[in-house]
Amino acid sequence: FGSSFWRAVPGTLWQPQPWASGSRTPPPSTSARWPRFGLSWMAFIVVGLGSMIFHGTMKRTGQALDEIPMVLGNLVFVYCLGPPLGLGDRELALLLVVVGVALVMAYLVYESYAVFFFSYGVVVVYMTVQSGIYCFRLCGKNGVVVQRFWRCAFGTYGLGFILWILDHVLCAKLGVGHLHILWHILAGGGTLIYVFVLIGLAADKAGLEIHAAIHCYLIPYLRVTPREKLNGNGAEVNGNDKKTH
């Protein structure tokens, strides 16, 4: 019970962060309020709630509420990443809906962890590679900032995945392992930063400039502004908000 409780804590602690960061990224004063990124923040929140329910109950229903949102959340991120192979936004959205329904049906029918692991893992690999290509080969003036976010996102997530593997090894050999808690913390942090990567790529494509900022030393977010408004001496950052590079 104690282990399940502490595994449920990260999902609870992560809930306020997407609300706080999402309300400021992009800032309300900016015209570039892309609706699809609202889905990204919502996916982040739903996954956190599902994780909290599963690890708080350790039941099959809770497990489904944890794993299905993770699979569907990845498809939301794929949509925000943009259409590959010349597909339009509508075609990509339709394709992802079909894929999402098929994956959920397979998950419910077979009730196999392998189905979830494959469905989730393949999409993570795709997002890693495709976003890396966008960040390091195609990104314009925001390239330096977006590339730092990409390295931080997948570095954090990758470290969490390594600890997840070690946790399974320790559980198998010692019958106990609590590194799974760190997996939740690091995976959540990496996912939060990855949303910044997606927004940064969209801003770059729209001809906007981004800067990382922190509100009240607690809430990371992106400042998104037209490039012509950034020719002054940093007037865009004020109050309790600090710009970082």
PDB file of N, CA and C in Angstrom, residues 7 54-55 58-60 62-64 66-68 70-71 103 106-122 157 161 164-165 167-168 180 183-184:
ATOM      1  N   ARG A   7       3.603   6.112  -5.388  1.00  0.00           N
ATOM      2  CA  ARG A   7       3.560   6.160  -6.846  1.00  0.00           C
ATOM      3  C   ARG A   7       2.421   7.038  -7.333  1.00  0.00           C
ATOM      4  N   PHE A  54      -4.843   4.775 -10.954  1.00  0.00           N
ATOM      5  CA  PHE A  54      -4.320   3.407 -11.043  1.00  0.00           C
ATOM      6  C   PHE A  54      -3.456   3.066  -9.839  1.00  0.00           C
ATOM      7  N   HIS A  55      -2.486   3.909  -9.529  1.00  0.00           N
ATOM      8  CA  HIS A  55      -1.567   3.594  -8.437  1.00  0.00           C
ATOM      9  C   HIS A  55      -2.215   3.761  -7.064  1.00  0.00           C
ATOM     10  N   MET A  58      -4.676   0.174  -7.820  1.00  0.00           N
ATOM     11  CA  MET A  58      -4.020  -1.037  -8.326  1.00  0.00           C
ATOM     12  C   MET A  58      -5.038  -2.053  -8.851  1.00  0.00           C
ATOM     13  N   LYS A  59      -6.068  -1.551  -9.564  1.00  0.00           N
ATOM     14  CA  LYS A  59      -7.072  -2.404 -10.179  1.00  0.00           C
ATOM     15  C   LYS A  59      -6.989  -2.288 -11.701  1.00  0.00           C
ATOM     16  N   ARG A  60      -7.556  -3.276 -12.389  1.00  0.00           N
ATOM     17  CA  ARG A  60      -7.500  -3.313 -13.846  1.00  0.00           C
ATOM     18  C   ARG A  60      -8.164  -2.083 -14.455  1.00  0.00           C
ATOM     19  N   GLY A  62      -8.411   0.873 -13.125  1.00  0.00           N
ATOM     20  CA  GLY A  62      -7.481   1.981 -12.932  1.00  0.00           C
ATOM     21  C   GLY A  62      -6.309   1.917 -13.892  1.00  0.00           C
ATOM     22  N   GLN A  63      -5.832   0.708 -14.167  1.00  0.00           N
ATOM     23  CA  GLN A  63      -4.729   0.545 -15.111  1.00  0.00           C
ATOM     24  C   GLN A  63      -5.134   1.032 -16.503  1.00  0.00           C
ATOM     25  N   ALA A  64      -6.354   0.697 -16.913  1.00  0.00           N
ATOM     26  CA  ALA A  64      -6.843   1.161 -18.213  1.00  0.00           C
ATOM     27  C   ALA A  64      -6.952   2.682 -18.242  1.00  0.00           C
ATOM     28  N   ASP A  66      -5.111   4.650 -16.730  1.00  0.00           N
ATOM     29  CA  ASP A  66      -3.739   5.160 -16.760  1.00  0.00           C
ATOM     30  C   ASP A  66      -3.135   4.995 -18.146  1.00  0.00           C
ATOM     31  N   GLU A  67      -3.275   3.824 -18.749  1.00  0.00           N
ATOM     32  CA  GLU A  67      -2.548   3.503 -19.973  1.00  0.00           C
ATOM     33  C   GLU A  67      -3.223   4.007 -21.239  1.00  0.00           C
ATOM     34  N   ILE A  68      -4.548   3.962 -21.304  1.00  0.00           N
ATOM     35  CA  ILE A  68      -5.235   4.452 -22.505  1.00  0.00           C
ATOM     36  C   ILE A  68      -4.978   5.943 -22.726  1.00  0.00           C
ATOM     37  N   MET A  70      -2.380   7.583 -21.898  1.00  0.00           N
ATOM     38  CA  MET A  70      -0.990   7.726 -22.337  1.00  0.00           C
ATOM     39  C   MET A  70      -0.868   7.490 -23.836  1.00  0.00           C
ATOM     40  N   VAL A  71      -1.569   6.475 -24.339  1.00  0.00           N
ATOM     41  CA  VAL A  71      -1.539   6.176 -25.774  1.00  0.00           C
ATOM     42  C   VAL A  71      -2.195   7.301 -26.570  1.00  0.00           C
ATOM     43  N   LEU A 103      -6.223   1.312 -31.651  1.00  0.00           N
ATOM     44  CA  LEU A 103      -5.350   0.962 -30.535  1.00  0.00           C
ATOM     45  C   LEU A 103      -6.142   0.711 -29.258  1.00  0.00           C
ATOM     46  N   ALA A 106      -7.876  -2.672 -29.572  1.00  0.00           N
ATOM     47  CA  ALA A 106      -6.917  -3.760 -29.380  1.00  0.00           C
ATOM     48  C   ALA A 106      -6.553  -3.900 -27.912  1.00  0.00           C
ATOM     49  N   TYR A 107      -6.403  -2.774 -27.238  1.00  0.00           N
ATOM     50  CA  TYR A 107      -6.060  -2.795 -25.810  1.00  0.00           C
ATOM     51  C   TYR A 107      -7.172  -3.454 -24.998  1.00  0.00           C
ATOM     52  N   LEU A 108      -8.419  -3.087 -25.283  1.00  0.00           N
ATOM     53  CA  LEU A 108      -9.543  -3.612 -24.513  1.00  0.00           C
ATOM     54  C   LEU A 108      -9.814  -5.077 -24.826  1.00  0.00           C
ATOM     55  N   VAL A 109      -9.599  -5.471 -26.076  1.00  0.00           N
ATOM     56  CA  VAL A 109      -9.892  -6.849 -26.476  1.00  0.00           C
ATOM     57  C   VAL A 109      -8.848  -7.815 -25.930  1.00  0.00           C
ATOM     58  N   TYR A 110      -7.577  -7.470 -26.094  1.00  0.00           N
ATOM     59  CA  TYR A 110      -6.505  -8.398 -25.725  1.00  0.00           C
ATOM     60  C   TYR A 110      -6.063  -8.266 -24.268  1.00  0.00           C
ATOM     61  N   GLU A 111      -6.309  -7.116 -23.666  1.00  0.00           N
ATOM     62  CA  GLU A 111      -5.944  -6.880 -22.261  1.00  0.00           C
ATOM     63  C   GLU A 111      -4.506  -7.317 -21.984  1.00  0.00           C
ATOM     64  N   SER A 112      -3.643  -6.940 -22.880  1.00  0.00           N
ATOM     65  CA  SER A 112      -2.236  -7.333 -22.767  1.00  0.00           C
ATOM     66  C   SER A 112      -1.378  -6.092 -22.586  1.00  0.00           C
ATOM     67  N   TYR A 113      -0.440  -6.171 -21.627  1.00  0.00           N
ATOM     68  CA  TYR A 113       0.474  -5.059 -21.412  1.00  0.00           C
ATOM     69  C   TYR A 113       1.364  -4.854 -22.631  1.00  0.00           C
ATOM     70  N   ALA A 114       1.632  -5.937 -23.373  1.00  0.00           N
ATOM     71  CA  ALA A 114       2.463  -5.832 -24.574  1.00  0.00           C
ATOM     72  C   ALA A 114       1.818  -4.920 -25.615  1.00  0.00           C
ATOM     73  N   VAL A 115       0.481  -4.965 -25.716  1.00  0.00           N
ATOM     74  CA  VAL A 115      -0.223  -4.103 -26.662  1.00  0.00           C
ATOM     75  C   VAL A 115      -0.013  -2.648 -26.291  1.00  0.00           C
ATOM     76  N   PHE A 116      -0.149  -2.344 -25.005  1.00  0.00           N
ATOM     77  CA  PHE A 116       0.079  -0.965 -24.547  1.00  0.00           C
ATOM     78  C   PHE A 116       1.519  -0.545 -24.778  1.00  0.00           C
ATOM     79  N   PHE A 117       2.454  -1.401 -24.396  1.00  0.00           N
ATOM     80  CA  PHE A 117       3.866  -1.046 -24.478  1.00  0.00           C
ATOM     81  C   PHE A 117       4.265  -0.774 -25.929  1.00  0.00           C
ATOM     82  N   PHE A 118       3.776  -1.600 -26.852  1.00  0.00           N
ATOM     83  CA  PHE A 118       4.082  -1.404 -28.269  1.00  0.00           C
ATOM     84  C   PHE A 118       3.427  -0.124 -28.784  1.00  0.00           C
ATOM     85  N   SER A 119       2.136   0.064 -28.458  1.00  0.00           N
ATOM     86  CA  SER A 119       1.400   1.234 -28.943  1.00  0.00           C
ATOM     87  C   SER A 119       2.028   2.525 -28.437  1.00  0.00           C
ATOM     88  N   TYR A 120       2.445   2.517 -27.192  1.00  0.00           N
ATOM     89  CA  TYR A 120       3.033   3.712 -26.588  1.00  0.00           C
ATOM     90  C   TYR A 120       4.464   3.911 -27.068  1.00  0.00           C
ATOM     91  N   GLY A 121       5.253   2.844 -27.058  1.00  0.00           N
ATOM     92  CA  GLY A 121       6.671   2.961 -27.361  1.00  0.00           C
ATOM     93  C   GLY A 121       6.967   3.366 -28.790  1.00  0.00           C
ATOM     94  N   VAL A 122       6.230   2.807 -29.751  1.00  0.00           N
ATOM     95  CA  VAL A 122       6.467   3.127 -31.155  1.00  0.00           C
ATOM     96  C   VAL A 122       6.233   4.618 -31.419  1.00  0.00           C
ATOM     97  N   TYR A 157      13.226  12.544 -19.803  1.00  0.00           N
ATOM     98  CA  TYR A 157      12.370  11.372 -20.015  1.00  0.00           C
ATOM     99  C   TYR A 157      13.205  10.098 -20.113  1.00  0.00           C
ATOM    100  N   PHE A 161      13.127   6.667 -17.925  1.00  0.00           N
ATOM    101  CA  PHE A 161      12.925   5.333 -18.509  1.00  0.00           C
ATOM    102  C   PHE A 161      13.998   4.362 -18.020  1.00  0.00           C
ATOM    103  N   TRP A 164      13.055   3.341 -14.663  1.00  0.00           N
ATOM    104  CA  TRP A 164      11.919   2.418 -14.738  1.00  0.00           C
ATOM    105  C   TRP A 164      12.415   0.989 -14.974  1.00  0.00           C
ATOM    106  N   ILE A 165      13.395   0.837 -15.868  1.00  0.00           N
ATOM    107  CA  ILE A 165      13.966  -0.483 -16.128  1.00  0.00           C
ATOM    108  C   ILE A 165      14.674  -1.017 -14.886  1.00  0.00           C
ATOM    109  N   ASP A 167      14.069  -0.288 -11.867  1.00  0.00           N
ATOM    110  CA  ASP A 167      13.044  -0.617 -10.866  1.00  0.00           C
ATOM    111  C   ASP A 167      12.503  -2.022 -11.095  1.00  0.00           C
ATOM    112  N   HIS A 168      12.271  -2.376 -12.366  1.00  0.00           N
ATOM    113  CA  HIS A 168      11.780  -3.717 -12.674  1.00  0.00           C
ATOM    114  C   HIS A 168      12.817  -4.781 -12.315  1.00  0.00           C
ATOM    115  N   HIS A 180      10.363   3.520  -9.395  1.00  0.00           N
ATOM    116  CA  HIS A 180       9.199   3.807 -10.229  1.00  0.00           C
ATOM    117  C   HIS A 180       8.647   5.202  -9.921  1.00  0.00           C
ATOM    118  N   TRP A 183      10.479   7.600 -11.959  1.00  0.00           N
ATOM    119  CA  TRP A 183      10.032   7.512 -13.342  1.00  0.00           C
ATOM    120  C   TRP A 183       8.856   8.441 -13.591  1.00  0.00           C
ATOM    121  N   HIS A 184       7.900   8.443 -12.683  1.00  0.00           N
ATOM    122  CA  HIS A 184       6.735   9.308 -12.838  1.00  0.00           C
ATOM    123  C   HIS A 184       7.121  10.782 -12.804  1.00  0.00           C
TER     124      HIS A 184
END
